mmCIF file of C-alpha atoms and ligand atoms in Angstrom:
data_model
loop_
_atom_site.group_PDB
_atom_site.id
_atom_site.type_symbol
_atom_site.label_atom_id
_atom_site.label_comp_id
_atom_site.label_asym_id
_atom_site.label_seq_id
_atom_site.Cartn_x
_atom_site.Cartn_y
_atom_site.Cartn_z
ATOM 1 C CA MET A 87 24.428 10.393 -28.391
ATOM 2 C CA LEU A 88 26.701 10.350 -25.322
ATOM 3 C CA ARG A 89 28.848 13.461 -24.747
ATOM 4 C CA LYS A 90 31.108 13.428 -21.670
ATOM 5 C CA HIS A 91 30.215 16.242 -19.242
ATOM 6 C CA GLN A 92 26.831 16.669 -20.877
ATOM 7 C CA THR A 93 24.438 17.793 -18.141
ATOM 8 C CA LEU A 94 21.736 15.393 -16.950
ATOM 9 C CA GLY A 95 19.100 17.872 -18.139
ATOM 10 C CA GLU A 96 20.584 17.899 -21.656
ATOM 11 C CA PHE A 97 20.927 14.107 -21.640
ATOM 12 C CA ILE A 98 17.269 13.626 -20.636
ATOM 13 C CA ILE A 99 16.044 15.901 -23.443
ATOM 14 C CA GLU A 100 18.408 14.501 -26.070
ATOM 15 C CA ASN A 101 17.517 10.920 -25.226
ATOM 16 C CA GLN A 102 13.785 11.439 -24.847
ATOM 17 C CA ALA A 103 13.111 10.285 -28.392
ATOM 18 C CA SER A 104 14.576 6.849 -27.582
ATOM 19 C CA PHE A 105 11.823 6.253 -24.975
ATOM 20 C CA LYS A 106 9.249 3.782 -26.276
ATOM 21 C CA TYR A 107 6.308 5.921 -25.073
ATOM 22 C CA SER A 108 8.038 9.306 -25.296
ATOM 23 C CA SER A 109 5.645 12.136 -24.479
ATOM 24 C CA GLY A 110 7.966 14.057 -22.203
ATOM 25 C CA GLU A 111 6.225 12.668 -19.129
ATOM 26 C CA LEU A 112 9.069 10.271 -18.299
ATOM 27 C CA SER A 113 11.574 13.090 -18.795
ATOM 28 C CA SER A 114 9.663 15.271 -16.322
ATOM 29 C CA LEU A 115 9.544 12.379 -13.884
ATOM 30 C CA ILE A 116 13.306 11.806 -14.027
ATOM 31 C CA ASN A 117 13.823 15.553 -13.736
ATOM 32 C CA SER A 118 11.738 15.600 -10.550
ATOM 33 C CA ILE A 119 13.785 12.715 -9.135
ATOM 34 C CA ARG A 120 16.916 14.699 -9.989
ATOM 35 C CA LEU A 121 15.515 17.689 -8.078
ATOM 36 C CA ALA A 122 14.497 15.671 -5.007
ATOM 37 C CA ALA A 123 17.937 14.005 -4.990
ATOM 38 C CA LYS A 124 19.602 17.399 -4.754
ATOM 39 C CA VAL A 125 17.347 18.433 -1.868
ATOM 40 C CA VAL A 126 18.064 15.202 0.037
ATOM 41 C CA ASN A 127 21.772 15.426 -0.809
ATOM 42 C CA TYR A 128 21.916 18.867 0.808
ATOM 43 C CA GLU A 129 20.423 17.443 4.022
ATOM 44 C CA VAL A 130 22.647 14.331 3.992
ATOM 45 C CA ASN A 131 25.767 16.451 3.614
ATOM 46 C CA LYS A 132 25.080 18.453 6.739
ATOM 47 C CA ALA A 133 23.707 15.518 8.687
ATOM 48 C CA GLY A 134 26.075 16.031 11.636
ATOM 49 C CA LEU A 135 25.111 19.685 11.997
ATOM 50 C CA VAL A 136 21.342 19.572 11.987
ATOM 51 C CA ASP A 137 18.844 17.425 13.843
ATOM 52 C CA ILE A 138 18.557 14.773 11.156
ATOM 53 C CA LEU A 139 20.554 11.942 12.712
ATOM 54 C CA GLY A 140 19.091 9.116 14.737
ATOM 55 C CA ALA A 141 15.741 7.406 14.924
ATOM 56 C CA ALA A 142 12.491 9.174 14.133
ATOM 57 C CA GLY A 143 10.713 7.180 16.841
ATOM 58 C CA ASP A 144 8.375 5.159 14.598
ATOM 59 C CA THR A 145 8.595 1.660 13.161
ATOM 60 C CA ASN A 146 7.893 1.214 9.451
ATOM 61 C CA VAL A 147 5.901 -1.529 7.711
ATOM 62 C CA GLN A 148 9.184 -3.481 7.426
ATOM 63 C CA GLY A 149 9.351 -3.637 11.217
ATOM 64 C CA GLU A 150 12.441 -1.390 11.184
ATOM 65 C CA ASP A 151 13.034 1.705 13.299
ATOM 66 C CA GLN A 152 12.616 4.582 10.891
ATOM 67 C CA GLN A 153 15.571 6.961 10.846
ATOM 68 C CA LYS A 154 14.874 10.694 10.656
ATOM 69 C CA LEU A 155 16.577 10.759 7.247
ATOM 70 C CA ASP A 156 14.352 7.882 6.033
ATOM 71 C CA VAL A 157 11.318 10.026 6.860
ATOM 72 C CA TYR A 158 12.823 13.216 5.419
ATOM 73 C CA ALA A 159 13.874 11.580 2.142
ATOM 74 C CA ASN A 160 10.503 9.835 1.840
ATOM 75 C CA GLU A 161 8.646 13.137 2.219
ATOM 76 C CA LYS A 162 10.902 15.003 -0.226
ATOM 77 C CA PHE A 163 10.628 12.458 -3.048
ATOM 78 C CA ILE A 164 6.865 12.041 -2.649
ATOM 79 C CA GLN A 165 6.252 15.795 -2.380
ATOM 80 C CA THR A 166 8.455 16.641 -5.372
ATOM 81 C CA MET A 167 6.663 14.179 -7.656
ATOM 82 C CA THR A 168 3.162 14.893 -6.305
ATOM 83 C CA ASN A 169 3.524 18.685 -6.561
ATOM 84 C CA ARG A 170 4.407 18.334 -10.213
ATOM 85 C CA ASN A 171 1.462 16.072 -10.980
ATOM 86 C CA ILE A 172 3.562 13.746 -13.145
ATOM 87 C CA VAL A 173 2.720 10.378 -11.631
ATOM 88 C CA CYS A 174 -0.537 8.590 -10.963
ATOM 89 C CA GLY A 175 0.796 6.520 -8.054
ATOM 90 C CA ILE A 176 3.760 6.085 -5.702
ATOM 91 C CA ALA A 177 4.783 3.159 -3.509
ATOM 92 C CA SER A 178 7.562 3.551 -0.956
ATOM 93 C CA GLU A 179 9.519 1.226 1.316
ATOM 94 C CA GLU A 180 8.550 3.627 4.125
ATOM 95 C CA GLU A 181 4.786 3.659 3.384
ATOM 96 C CA ASP A 182 2.400 0.853 4.371
ATOM 97 C CA HIS A 183 0.210 1.349 1.304
ATOM 98 C CA PHE A 184 0.639 2.780 -2.190
ATOM 99 C CA ILE A 185 -0.345 6.415 -2.700
ATOM 100 C CA ALA A 186 -2.818 7.203 -5.509
ATOM 101 C CA ILE A 187 -2.132 10.661 -6.904
ATOM 102 C CA ASN A 188 -5.624 11.955 -7.866
ATOM 103 C CA SER A 189 -5.644 9.137 -10.394
ATOM 104 C CA GLN A 190 -9.460 8.852 -10.306
ATOM 105 C CA ASP A 191 -9.640 12.302 -11.921
ATOM 106 C CA GLU A 192 -10.367 11.542 -15.577
ATOM 107 C CA ASN A 193 -8.217 14.549 -16.464
ATOM 108 C CA ASN A 194 -5.217 12.878 -14.874
ATOM 109 C CA GLN A 195 -3.551 11.529 -18.006
ATOM 110 C CA ASN A 196 -0.437 10.414 -16.145
ATOM 111 C CA LYS A 197 0.644 6.932 -17.083
ATOM 112 C CA TYR A 198 3.557 6.152 -14.750
ATOM 113 C CA VAL A 199 3.821 4.751 -11.227
ATOM 114 C CA VAL A 200 7.008 5.081 -9.172
ATOM 115 C CA LEU A 201 8.397 2.784 -6.490
ATOM 116 C CA ILE A 202 11.120 4.120 -4.199
ATOM 117 C CA ASP A 203 13.487 3.193 -1.427
ATOM 118 C CA PRO A 204 13.943 6.809 -0.326
ATOM 119 C CA LEU A 205 16.973 6.122 1.845
ATOM 120 C CA ASP A 206 18.991 2.951 1.330
ATOM 121 C CA GLY A 207 21.617 1.898 3.841
ATOM 122 C CA SER A 208 19.834 3.444 6.827
ATOM 123 C CA SER A 209 22.151 1.729 9.313
ATOM 124 C CA ASN A 210 25.010 3.851 7.946
ATOM 125 C CA ILE A 211 23.376 7.289 8.263
ATOM 126 C CA ASP A 212 24.701 8.105 11.741
ATOM 127 C CA VAL A 213 28.219 6.893 11.026
ATOM 128 C CA ASN A 214 28.889 8.997 7.936
ATOM 129 C CA VAL A 215 29.084 6.044 5.532
ATOM 130 C CA SER A 216 27.588 6.420 2.046
ATOM 131 C CA VAL A 217 23.860 5.852 1.642
ATOM 132 C CA GLY A 218 21.516 6.064 -1.338
ATOM 133 C CA THR A 219 18.059 6.316 -2.884
ATOM 134 C CA ILE A 220 16.616 3.732 -5.307
ATOM 135 C CA PHE A 221 13.780 4.274 -7.812
ATOM 136 C CA SER A 222 11.820 2.110 -10.241
ATOM 137 C CA ILE A 223 9.262 3.300 -12.830
ATOM 138 C CA TYR A 224 6.487 1.350 -14.569
ATOM 139 C CA ARG A 225 3.744 2.233 -17.011
ATOM 140 C CA ARG A 226 0.411 1.698 -15.254
ATOM 141 C CA VAL A 227 -1.633 -1.361 -16.402
ATOM 142 C CA THR A 228 -5.050 -0.014 -15.397
ATOM 143 C CA PRO A 229 -6.802 2.476 -17.730
ATOM 144 C CA ILE A 230 -5.630 6.105 -17.572
ATOM 145 C CA GLY A 231 -8.062 8.321 -15.674
ATOM 146 C CA THR A 232 -9.192 5.484 -13.386
ATOM 147 C CA PRO A 233 -7.924 4.917 -9.813
ATOM 148 C CA VAL A 234 -4.541 3.158 -9.674
ATOM 149 C CA THR A 235 -4.706 -0.274 -8.103
ATOM 150 C CA LEU A 236 -2.249 -2.738 -6.547
ATOM 151 C CA ASP A 237 -1.882 -4.342 -9.998
ATOM 152 C CA ASP A 238 -0.133 -1.216 -11.234
ATOM 153 C CA PHE A 239 2.639 -1.869 -8.679
ATOM 154 C CA LEU A 240 2.832 -5.672 -8.646
ATOM 155 C CA GLN A 241 4.418 -5.934 -12.097
ATOM 156 C CA PRO A 242 7.399 -8.198 -12.892
ATOM 157 C CA GLY A 243 10.684 -6.284 -13.074
ATOM 158 C CA HIS A 244 11.190 -6.820 -16.807
ATOM 159 C CA LEU A 245 8.309 -4.393 -17.409
ATOM 160 C CA GLN A 246 10.186 -1.479 -15.800
ATOM 161 C CA VAL A 247 10.545 1.500 -18.167
ATOM 162 C CA ALA A 248 13.277 3.075 -16.043
ATOM 163 C CA ALA A 249 15.246 2.457 -12.842
ATOM 164 C CA GLY A 250 18.128 4.061 -11.018
ATOM 165 C CA TYR A 251 19.773 5.102 -7.821
ATOM 166 C CA VAL A 252 21.424 8.060 -6.194
ATOM 167 C CA VAL A 253 24.526 7.429 -4.107
ATOM 168 C CA TYR A 254 25.359 10.066 -1.496
ATOM 169 C CA GLY A 255 29.051 9.249 -1.111
ATOM 170 C CA THR A 256 32.439 10.920 -1.591
ATOM 171 C CA SER A 257 30.594 12.537 -4.480
ATOM 172 C CA THR A 258 26.889 12.381 -5.206
ATOM 173 C CA MET A 259 25.949 10.446 -8.300
ATOM 174 C CA LEU A 260 22.697 9.612 -10.079
ATOM 175 C CA VAL A 261 22.899 6.417 -12.122
ATOM 176 C CA TYR A 262 19.971 5.241 -14.233
ATOM 177 C CA THR A 263 18.665 3.324 -17.239
ATOM 178 C CA THR A 264 15.625 3.586 -19.500
ATOM 179 C CA GLY A 265 16.426 0.247 -21.100
ATOM 180 C CA ASP A 266 19.157 1.664 -23.321
ATOM 181 C CA GLY A 267 22.281 1.129 -21.220
ATOM 182 C CA VAL A 268 23.329 2.609 -17.866
ATOM 183 C CA ASN A 269 24.776 6.114 -17.427
ATOM 184 C CA GLY A 270 26.188 7.830 -14.331
ATOM 185 C CA PHE A 271 26.050 11.550 -13.570
ATOM 186 C CA THR A 272 28.083 13.296 -10.882
ATOM 187 C CA LEU A 273 26.734 16.336 -9.022
ATOM 188 C CA ASN A 274 28.882 19.462 -9.116
ATOM 189 C CA PRO A 275 27.812 20.805 -5.697
ATOM 190 C CA ALA A 276 29.154 24.294 -6.482
ATOM 191 C CA ILE A 277 26.522 24.818 -9.153
ATOM 192 C CA GLY A 278 24.028 22.071 -8.287
ATOM 193 C CA THR A 279 24.263 20.397 -11.710
ATOM 194 C CA PHE A 280 24.687 16.699 -12.550
ATOM 195 C CA TYR A 281 27.207 16.007 -15.338
ATOM 196 C CA LEU A 282 27.685 12.813 -17.341
ATOM 197 C CA SER A 283 30.816 11.346 -15.739
ATOM 198 C CA HIS A 284 30.312 7.608 -16.281
ATOM 199 C CA PRO A 285 28.855 6.939 -19.756
ATOM 200 C CA ASN A 286 27.714 3.458 -20.652
ATOM 201 C CA MET A 287 28.606 1.716 -17.378
ATOM 202 C CA LYS A 288 29.285 -2.038 -17.608
ATOM 203 C CA PHE A 289 29.955 -4.757 -15.030
ATOM 204 C CA PRO A 290 33.185 -6.567 -15.845
ATOM 205 C CA GLU A 291 32.182 -10.185 -16.630
ATOM 206 C CA ASP A 292 34.488 -11.334 -13.861
ATOM 207 C CA GLY A 293 35.536 -9.635 -10.622
ATOM 208 C CA ARG A 294 37.500 -10.241 -7.443
ATOM 209 C CA ILE A 295 35.189 -8.669 -4.828
ATOM 210 C CA TYR A 296 32.464 -10.419 -2.838
ATOM 211 C CA SER A 297 29.993 -8.429 -0.708
ATOM 212 C CA VAL A 298 28.003 -10.347 1.919
ATOM 213 C CA ASN A 299 27.320 -9.899 5.632
ATOM 214 C CA GLU A 300 29.516 -12.786 6.832
ATOM 215 C CA GLY A 301 28.259 -12.188 10.346
ATOM 216 C CA ASN A 302 25.218 -14.223 9.280
ATOM 217 C CA TYR A 303 27.344 -17.011 7.732
ATOM 218 C CA ILE A 304 26.181 -19.840 10.034
ATOM 219 C CA HIS A 305 22.555 -19.108 9.073
ATOM 220 C CA PHE A 306 23.185 -19.211 5.288
ATOM 221 C CA PRO A 307 22.055 -22.017 2.927
ATOM 222 C CA GLN A 308 24.819 -24.597 2.274
ATOM 223 C CA GLY A 309 25.220 -23.476 -1.368
ATOM 224 C CA VAL A 310 25.987 -19.905 -0.327
ATOM 225 C CA LYS A 311 28.406 -21.117 2.364
ATOM 226 C CA ASN A 312 30.182 -23.229 -0.276
ATOM 227 C CA TYR A 313 30.427 -20.259 -2.642
ATOM 228 C CA ILE A 314 31.882 -18.028 0.111
ATOM 229 C CA LYS A 315 34.444 -20.753 0.880
ATOM 230 C CA TYR A 316 35.233 -20.885 -2.854
ATOM 231 C CA CYS A 317 35.865 -17.097 -2.850
ATOM 232 C CA GLN A 318 38.259 -17.491 0.105
ATOM 233 C CA MET A 319 40.287 -20.419 -1.299
ATOM 234 C CA GLU A 320 43.938 -19.990 -2.320
ATOM 235 C CA GLU A 321 43.568 -21.008 -5.981
ATOM 236 C CA GLY A 322 43.881 -19.237 -9.353
ATOM 237 C CA ASP A 323 42.936 -15.549 -8.948
ATOM 238 C CA ARG A 324 41.459 -16.282 -5.520
ATOM 239 C CA PRO A 325 41.086 -15.536 -2.696
ATOM 240 C CA TYR A 326 38.804 -12.658 -3.659
ATOM 241 C CA THR A 327 38.575 -9.505 -1.543
ATOM 242 C CA SER A 328 35.701 -9.112 0.904
ATOM 243 C CA ARG A 329 34.060 -5.672 0.803
ATOM 244 C CA TYR A 330 30.704 -4.982 2.496
ATOM 245 C CA ILE A 331 29.544 -1.406 3.143
ATOM 246 C CA GLY A 332 26.079 -2.388 4.301
ATOM 247 C CA SER A 333 24.419 0.001 1.819
ATOM 248 C CA LEU A 334 23.136 -1.953 -1.187
ATOM 249 C CA VAL A 335 23.513 1.064 -3.496
ATOM 250 C CA SER A 336 27.159 1.641 -2.527
ATOM 251 C CA ASP A 337 28.144 -2.052 -2.681
ATOM 252 C CA PHE A 338 26.398 -2.378 -6.078
ATOM 253 C CA HIS A 339 28.037 0.803 -7.411
ATOM 254 C CA ARG A 340 31.537 -0.310 -6.413
ATOM 255 C CA ASN A 341 31.039 -3.808 -7.806
ATOM 256 C CA MET A 342 29.709 -2.410 -11.117
ATOM 257 C CA ILE A 343 32.873 -0.330 -11.523
ATOM 258 C CA LYS A 344 35.418 -2.847 -10.233
ATOM 259 C CA GLY A 345 33.724 -6.234 -10.842
ATOM 260 C CA GLY A 346 32.153 -8.123 -7.974
ATOM 261 C CA ILE A 347 29.151 -9.898 -6.509
ATOM 262 C CA TYR A 348 26.650 -8.813 -3.841
ATOM 263 C CA ILE A 349 24.788 -11.534 -1.939
ATOM 264 C CA TYR A 350 21.900 -11.166 0.518
ATOM 265 C CA PRO A 351 20.613 -14.750 0.729
ATOM 266 C CA LYS A 352 17.698 -16.222 2.563
ATOM 267 C CA SER A 353 18.758 -17.637 5.941
ATOM 268 C CA SER A 354 17.416 -19.247 9.060
ATOM 269 C CA LEU A 355 17.019 -15.644 10.286
ATOM 270 C CA ASN A 356 15.122 -14.336 7.230
ATOM 271 C CA SER A 357 13.314 -17.045 5.269
ATOM 272 C CA ASN A 358 13.152 -14.772 2.192
ATOM 273 C CA GLY A 359 16.232 -12.699 2.851
ATOM 274 C CA LYS A 360 15.991 -9.001 3.763
ATOM 275 C CA LEU A 361 15.829 -6.990 0.551
ATOM 276 C CA ARG A 362 12.531 -5.796 -0.924
ATOM 277 C CA LEU A 363 11.709 -7.064 -4.421
ATOM 278 C CA LEU A 364 9.874 -3.929 -5.597
ATOM 279 C CA TYR A 365 12.032 -1.129 -4.087
ATOM 280 C CA GLU A 366 15.519 -2.666 -4.124
ATOM 281 C CA CYS A 367 15.924 -5.919 -6.098
ATOM 282 C CA ASN A 368 13.922 -5.125 -9.284
ATOM 283 C CA PRO A 369 15.535 -1.728 -9.982
ATOM 284 C CA MET A 370 19.064 -2.988 -9.201
ATOM 285 C CA ALA A 371 18.461 -6.119 -11.315
ATOM 286 C CA PHE A 372 17.301 -3.976 -14.279
ATOM 287 C CA LEU A 373 20.433 -1.833 -13.959
ATOM 288 C CA ALA A 374 22.644 -4.907 -13.592
ATOM 289 C CA GLU A 375 21.283 -6.539 -16.751
ATOM 290 C CA GLN A 376 21.505 -3.265 -18.677
ATOM 291 C CA ALA A 377 25.175 -3.163 -17.601
ATOM 292 C CA ASN A 378 25.963 -6.736 -18.727
ATOM 293 C CA GLY A 379 25.639 -8.058 -15.190
ATOM 294 C CA LYS A 380 23.185 -10.571 -13.775
ATOM 295 C CA ALA A 381 20.694 -10.779 -10.877
ATOM 296 C CA SER A 382 18.819 -13.783 -9.457
ATOM 297 C CA ASN A 383 17.510 -15.289 -6.246
ATOM 298 C CA GLY A 384 19.960 -18.131 -6.842
ATOM 299 C CA PHE A 385 17.557 -20.066 -9.036
ATOM 300 C CA GLN A 386 15.312 -17.577 -10.890
ATOM 301 C CA ARG A 387 15.986 -14.303 -12.760
ATOM 302 C CA ILE A 388 14.843 -11.507 -10.437
ATOM 303 C CA LEU A 389 13.115 -9.652 -13.306
ATOM 304 C CA ASP A 390 10.886 -12.683 -14.020
ATOM 305 C CA ILE A 391 9.515 -12.950 -10.476
ATOM 306 C CA HIS A 392 5.819 -12.036 -10.299
ATOM 307 C CA PRO A 393 5.312 -9.912 -7.166
ATOM 308 C CA THR A 394 2.359 -10.764 -4.924
ATOM 309 C CA GLU A 395 2.806 -8.189 -2.152
ATOM 310 C CA LEU A 396 3.994 -4.579 -1.968
ATOM 311 C CA HIS A 397 6.681 -5.286 0.634
ATOM 312 C CA GLU A 398 7.757 -8.834 -0.251
ATOM 313 C CA ARG A 399 11.391 -9.804 0.225
ATOM 314 C CA VAL A 400 13.518 -12.072 -1.958
ATOM 315 C CA PRO A 401 17.011 -13.570 -1.747
ATOM 316 C CA PHE A 402 19.288 -11.410 -3.902
ATOM 317 C CA ILE A 403 22.481 -12.261 -5.794
ATOM 318 C CA CYS A 404 23.703 -9.601 -8.190
ATOM 319 C CA GLY A 405 26.813 -8.504 -10.033
ATOM 320 C CA SER A 406 29.408 -9.689 -12.545
ATOM 321 C CA LYS A 407 27.813 -12.331 -14.769
ATOM 322 C CA ASN A 408 30.378 -15.137 -14.293
ATOM 323 C CA MET A 409 30.477 -14.643 -10.521
ATOM 324 C CA VAL A 410 26.662 -14.799 -10.192
ATOM 325 C CA GLU A 411 26.573 -17.923 -12.386
ATOM 326 C CA LYS A 412 29.262 -19.547 -10.229
ATOM 327 C CA CYS A 413 27.291 -18.816 -7.085
ATOM 328 C CA GLU A 414 24.115 -20.209 -8.710
ATOM 329 C CA GLU A 415 26.057 -23.349 -9.635
ATOM 330 C CA PHE A 416 27.069 -23.882 -5.992
ATOM 331 C CA MET A 417 23.472 -23.324 -4.891
ATOM 332 C CA ARG A 418 22.086 -25.807 -7.450
ATOM 333 C CA ASN A 419 24.698 -28.404 -6.486
ATOM 334 C CA ALA A 420 23.910 -28.033 -2.793
ATOM 335 C CA GLN A 421 20.210 -28.706 -3.272
HETATM 336 O O1 FBP B 1643 22.885 -4.970 8.028
HETATM 337 P P1 FBP B 1643 22.577 -6.045 7.054
HETATM 338 O O2 FBP B 1643 21.625 -7.096 7.578
HETATM 339 O O3 FBP B 1643 23.779 -6.661 6.446
HETATM 340 O O4 FBP B 1643 21.747 -5.339 5.875
HETATM 341 C C1 FBP B 1643 22.357 -4.385 5.046
HETATM 342 C C2 FBP B 1643 21.462 -4.218 3.855
HETATM 343 O O5 FBP B 1643 20.212 -3.689 4.289
HETATM 344 C C3 FBP B 1643 19.952 -2.444 3.643
HETATM 345 O O6 FBP B 1643 20.373 -1.401 4.470
HETATM 346 C C4 FBP B 1643 18.450 -2.399 3.433
HETATM 347 O O7 FBP B 1643 18.047 -1.179 2.942
HETATM 348 P P2 FBP B 1643 17.362 -0.015 3.816
HETATM 349 O O8 FBP B 1643 18.427 0.681 4.526
HETATM 350 O O9 FBP B 1643 16.699 0.784 2.765
HETATM 351 O O10 FBP B 1643 16.372 -0.663 4.739
HETATM 352 C C5 FBP B 1643 20.776 -2.498 2.372
HETATM 353 O O11 FBP B 1643 21.112 -1.240 1.870
HETATM 354 C C6 FBP B 1643 22.025 -3.242 2.851
HETATM 355 O O12 FBP B 1643 22.707 -3.866 1.822
HETATM 356 MG MG1 MG B 1644 17.215 -0.245 1.011
HETATM 357 MG MG1 MG B 1645 15.427 2.347 2.840
#
């Protein structure tokens, strides 16, 4: 039962029974993500005052310069979950390989693996624009008490048991689903508690916001170009408004509240687009569908894609159902 201003802790306990495999393990896992989010939030908030801005000096498996806050957030989320022995494996956008958490120990009865984008929107860290964290949780497919394998991570998105994000913005929010709708909790920094502020979040079926990096326009597939032109035409309730923060979490969050579409297509620059299927697209697609929205690569439902690599990228179109379908229509017609 949803009660406004219920704390996240209360919500997790009261909704535990609705989890298909409820044994309290998933509750503990979400609680540990809540804790790590608060620790990272504290560091993000004082980013200009401490030595946490700028590059860390290394390049990650994505070929990107790791930011100090990428590294910090990665450590905090992994540590917090590992120290509590509540997962059997973790995969991160910032780690080359998945991490097995003493899963070969037959006493390790943990059944969940977690995939995270510890810091989303890295290009915005140094310029004080909102950033986020994204998480995705699956039930392992290999037998409990045996070493986790790649198969435990390469599962199609529709098998997620939970997914969510934290947005470190004007306020800090944790938004998540366990397959029973999407709820948003706002952190009261004075007492360090998340409160239910956005119960049962839903994408409006239609919206008037499009979010795409138009700087790459000339490299986009013709169908996407045609859809962007459609958004800009003087007709009916158009032109739509262009809003692009450059942090997937923040653009998604705004579009879920106001109605809109986010597009990161493939292009002649990135043959599969930029966003990572496991750490970014699957969790956001699960949230979108749970909030009456839609997510595809233009032709296929994101949640039906069978992953083949830990760090694979896919074209990503996500948001208000009718807007995504319109974009898909333009892409089909341009084939
Ligand atoms: O600068 P671009 O190419 O438009 O890319 C912005 C996109 O890349 C991302 O920053 C990728 O995420 P990371 O910051 O986690 O690498 C998204 O959050 C954002 O939507
Ligand atoms: Mg990201
Ligand atoms: Mg990231």
